[in-house]
Amino acid sequence: QVQLVESGGGLVQAGGSLRLSCAASGRTLSMYRMGWFRQAPGKEREFVAAITWSVGITHYADSVKGRFTIYRVSVQNTVYLQMSSLKPEDTAVYYCALGTTTTTDPRRGYSLWGQGTQVTVSS
């Protein structure tokens, strides 16, 4: 059984940077894709970024392109989300997710979710 543990959230001023991490432990052989999602108060959860585990193909939501970077360190079974030029509208709880099924849509196919980490960007 795989578990996901997130860390790295916090409070930052607009224009600042944060790096989130998500470590996968347990039976990780079936990992296909790792993704980051976020949910702001009163809003639905939305896709942020994703990376395929084997070849590292990345996808980003338009709202974060050019500001966020997703990457993985395979030997650590860890995926990172480097967030730069943060805006107040980036404030949300960020969740990492594990996908074990092969899908063409990077927003779908996730079966395991982390506990979430709060990111707050002050203006």
PDB file of C-alpha atoms in Angstrom:
ATOM      1  CA  GLN A   1       0.000   0.000   0.000  1.00  0.00           C
ATOM      2  CA  VAL A   2       1.327   3.416  -0.971  1.00  0.00           C
ATOM      3  CA  GLN A   3       1.196   6.431   1.290  1.00  0.00           C
ATOM      4  CA  LEU A   4       1.752  10.058   0.312  1.00  0.00           C
ATOM      5  CA  VAL A   5       3.208  12.568   2.740  1.00  0.00           C
ATOM      6  CA  GLU A   6       3.286  16.237   1.796  1.00  0.00           C
ATOM      7  CA  SER A   7       5.297  19.058   3.266  1.00  0.00           C
ATOM      8  CA  GLY A   8       6.497  22.546   2.472  1.00  0.00           C
ATOM      9  CA  GLY A   9       3.428  24.725   2.762  1.00  0.00           C
ATOM     10  CA  GLY A  10       3.380  27.979   4.652  1.00  0.00           C
ATOM     11  CA  LEU A  11       2.845  31.710   4.540  1.00  0.00           C
ATOM     12  CA  VAL A  12       4.643  33.798   1.949  1.00  0.00           C
ATOM     13  CA  GLN A  13       4.330  37.297   0.561  1.00  0.00           C
ATOM     14  CA  ALA A  14       3.175  37.905  -2.979  1.00  0.00           C
ATOM     15  CA  GLY A  15       6.072  37.485  -5.380  1.00  0.00           C
ATOM     16  CA  GLY A  16       7.753  34.972  -3.128  1.00  0.00           C
ATOM     17  CA  SER A  17       8.506  31.296  -3.585  1.00  0.00           C
ATOM     18  CA  LEU A  18       7.743  28.012  -1.896  1.00  0.00           C
ATOM     19  CA  ARG A  19       8.568  24.416  -2.651  1.00  0.00           C
ATOM     20  CA  LEU A  20       6.167  21.626  -1.847  1.00  0.00           C
ATOM     21  CA  SER A  21       7.236  18.021  -1.618  1.00  0.00           C
ATOM     22  CA  CYS A  22       5.320  14.763  -1.698  1.00  0.00           C
ATOM     23  CA  ALA A  23       7.030  11.552  -0.705  1.00  0.00           C
ATOM     24  CA  ALA A  24       5.552   8.211  -1.696  1.00  0.00           C
ATOM     25  CA  SER A  25       6.256   5.218   0.492  1.00  0.00           C
ATOM     26  CA  GLY A  26       5.236   1.602   0.283  1.00  0.00           C
ATOM     27  CA  ARG A  27       4.557  -0.355  -2.903  1.00  0.00           C
ATOM     28  CA  THR A  28       5.413   2.251  -5.528  1.00  0.00           C
ATOM     29  CA  LEU A  29       5.945  -0.027  -8.512  1.00  0.00           C
ATOM     30  CA  SER A  30       2.614   0.862 -10.131  1.00  0.00           C
ATOM     31  CA  MET A  31       3.085   4.636 -10.125  1.00  0.00           C
ATOM     32  CA  TYR A  32       2.208   6.152 -13.489  1.00  0.00           C
ATOM     33  CA  ARG A  33       1.712   9.816 -12.772  1.00  0.00           C
ATOM     34  CA  MET A  34       1.950  12.189  -9.839  1.00  0.00           C
ATOM     35  CA  GLY A  35      -0.083  15.339  -9.724  1.00  0.00           C
ATOM     36  CA  TRP A  36      -0.699  18.431  -7.650  1.00  0.00           C
ATOM     37  CA  PHE A  37      -4.144  19.873  -7.096  1.00  0.00           C
ATOM     38  CA  ARG A  38      -5.380  22.733  -4.955  1.00  0.00           C
ATOM     39  CA  GLN A  39      -8.576  23.813  -3.316  1.00  0.00           C
ATOM     40  CA  ALA A  40      -9.282  27.337  -2.182  1.00  0.00           C
ATOM     41  CA  PRO A  41     -12.027  28.123   0.346  1.00  0.00           C
ATOM     42  CA  GLY A  42     -15.438  27.963  -1.273  1.00  0.00           C
ATOM     43  CA  LYS A  43     -14.058  26.642  -4.546  1.00  0.00           C
ATOM     44  CA  GLU A  44     -13.763  23.274  -6.186  1.00  0.00           C
ATOM     45  CA  ARG A  45     -10.507  21.419  -6.277  1.00  0.00           C
ATOM     46  CA  GLU A  46      -8.520  22.252  -9.390  1.00  0.00           C
ATOM     47  CA  PHE A  47      -5.641  20.723 -11.263  1.00  0.00           C
ATOM     48  CA  VAL A  48      -2.270  22.426 -10.916  1.00  0.00           C
ATOM     49  CA  ALA A  49       0.416  20.228 -12.459  1.00  0.00           C
ATOM     50  CA  ALA A  50       1.339  16.625 -13.173  1.00  0.00           C
ATOM     51  CA  ILE A  51       4.312  14.543 -14.187  1.00  0.00           C
ATOM     52  CA  THR A  52       4.539  11.026 -15.563  1.00  0.00           C
ATOM     53  CA  TRP A  53       6.773   8.979 -13.354  1.00  0.00           C
ATOM     54  CA  SER A  54       8.793   7.018 -15.904  1.00  0.00           C
ATOM     55  CA  VAL A  55       9.649   9.638 -18.530  1.00  0.00           C
ATOM     56  CA  GLY A  56       8.872  12.897 -16.737  1.00  0.00           C
ATOM     57  CA  ILE A  57       6.321  14.414 -19.110  1.00  0.00           C
ATOM     58  CA  THR A  58       4.812  17.468 -17.435  1.00  0.00           C
ATOM     59  CA  HIS A  59       1.500  19.285 -17.701  1.00  0.00           C
ATOM     60  CA  TYR A  60       0.432  22.548 -16.117  1.00  0.00           C
ATOM     61  CA  ALA A  61      -2.729  24.495 -15.597  1.00  0.00           C
ATOM     62  CA  ASP A  62      -2.689  27.727 -17.567  1.00  0.00           C
ATOM     63  CA  SER A  63      -2.883  29.729 -14.350  1.00  0.00           C
ATOM     64  CA  VAL A  64       0.510  28.478 -13.160  1.00  0.00           C
ATOM     65  CA  LYS A  65       2.466  28.045 -16.396  1.00  0.00           C
ATOM     66  CA  GLY A  66       5.775  29.842 -16.246  1.00  0.00           C
ATOM     67  CA  ARG A  67       5.581  30.207 -12.467  1.00  0.00           C
ATOM     68  CA  PHE A  68       5.382  26.649 -11.142  1.00  0.00           C
ATOM     69  CA  THR A  69       7.633  23.710 -11.933  1.00  0.00           C
ATOM     70  CA  ILE A  70       6.901  20.086 -11.134  1.00  0.00           C
ATOM     71  CA  TYR A  71       9.712  17.574 -11.014  1.00  0.00           C
ATOM     72  CA  ARG A  72      10.471  14.244  -9.448  1.00  0.00           C
ATOM     73  CA  VAL A  73      13.456  12.579  -7.862  1.00  0.00           C
ATOM     74  CA  SER A  74      12.839   8.948  -8.644  1.00  0.00           C
ATOM     75  CA  VAL A  75      15.354   7.458  -6.226  1.00  0.00           C
ATOM     76  CA  GLN A  76      13.585   9.294  -3.420  1.00  0.00           C
ATOM     77  CA  ASN A  77      10.064   8.512  -4.715  1.00  0.00           C
ATOM     78  CA  THR A  78       9.385  12.200  -4.234  1.00  0.00           C
ATOM     79  CA  VAL A  79       7.674  14.782  -6.400  1.00  0.00           C
ATOM     80  CA  TYR A  80       8.212  18.491  -5.906  1.00  0.00           C
ATOM     81  CA  LEU A  81       6.279  21.579  -6.854  1.00  0.00           C
ATOM     82  CA  GLN A  82       8.467  24.651  -7.044  1.00  0.00           C
ATOM     83  CA  MET A  83       6.245  27.711  -6.889  1.00  0.00           C
ATOM     84  CA  SER A  84       7.562  31.136  -7.795  1.00  0.00           C
ATOM     85  CA  SER A  85       6.045  34.574  -8.336  1.00  0.00           C
ATOM     86  CA  LEU A  86       3.250  33.563  -6.017  1.00  0.00           C
ATOM     87  CA  LYS A  87       0.015  35.520  -6.073  1.00  0.00           C
ATOM     88  CA  PRO A  88      -2.715  35.842  -3.455  1.00  0.00           C
ATOM     89  CA  GLU A  89      -4.972  33.803  -5.718  1.00  0.00           C
ATOM     90  CA  ASP A  90      -2.590  30.871  -5.297  1.00  0.00           C
ATOM     91  CA  THR A  91      -3.741  30.601  -1.694  1.00  0.00           C
ATOM     92  CA  ALA A  92      -5.212  27.137  -1.192  1.00  0.00           C
ATOM     93  CA  VAL A  93      -4.707  23.730   0.313  1.00  0.00           C
ATOM     94  CA  TYR A  94      -2.426  21.847  -2.027  1.00  0.00           C
ATOM     95  CA  TYR A  95      -2.789  18.101  -2.463  1.00  0.00           C
ATOM     96  CA  CYS A  96      -0.538  15.643  -4.191  1.00  0.00           C
ATOM     97  CA  ALA A  97      -2.068  12.639  -5.865  1.00  0.00           C
ATOM     98  CA  LEU A  98      -0.913   9.358  -7.289  1.00  0.00           C
ATOM     99  CA  GLY A  99      -2.217   7.929 -10.527  1.00  0.00           C
ATOM    100  CA  THR A 100      -1.714   4.250 -11.318  1.00  0.00           C
ATOM    101  CA  THR A 101      -3.749   4.052 -14.528  1.00  0.00           C
ATOM    102  CA  THR A 102      -2.577   5.168 -17.935  1.00  0.00           C
ATOM    103  CA  THR A 103      -4.632   8.136 -19.039  1.00  0.00           C
ATOM    104  CA  THR A 104      -4.087  10.851 -21.600  1.00  0.00           C
ATOM    105  CA  ASP A 105      -5.805  13.434 -19.406  1.00  0.00           C
ATOM    106  CA  PRO A 106      -3.358  14.565 -16.707  1.00  0.00           C
ATOM    107  CA  ARG A 107      -6.277  15.751 -14.569  1.00  0.00           C
ATOM    108  CA  ARG A 108      -7.736  12.266 -14.205  1.00  0.00           C
ATOM    109  CA  GLY A 109      -6.802   8.786 -13.081  1.00  0.00           C
ATOM    110  CA  TYR A 110      -5.730   9.528  -9.516  1.00  0.00           C
ATOM    111  CA  SER A 111      -6.527   6.977  -6.851  1.00  0.00           C
ATOM    112  CA  LEU A 112      -4.530   8.110  -3.825  1.00  0.00           C
ATOM    113  CA  TRP A 113      -4.353  11.541  -2.233  1.00  0.00           C
ATOM    114  CA  GLY A 114      -2.147  13.169   0.324  1.00  0.00           C
ATOM    115  CA  GLN A 115      -3.421  14.965   3.392  1.00  0.00           C
ATOM    116  CA  GLY A 116      -2.909  18.423   1.953  1.00  0.00           C
ATOM    117  CA  THR A 117      -0.681  21.325   2.891  1.00  0.00           C
ATOM    118  CA  GLN A 118      -1.773  24.925   3.293  1.00  0.00           C
ATOM    119  CA  VAL A 119      -0.231  27.630   1.141  1.00  0.00           C
ATOM    120  CA  THR A 120      -1.118  31.204   1.994  1.00  0.00           C
ATOM    121  CA  VAL A 121       0.072  34.129  -0.102  1.00  0.00           C
ATOM    122  CA  SER A 122      -0.342  37.559   1.441  1.00  0.00           C
ATOM    123  CA  SER A 123      -0.683  40.710  -0.644  1.00  0.00           C
TER     124      SER A 123
END
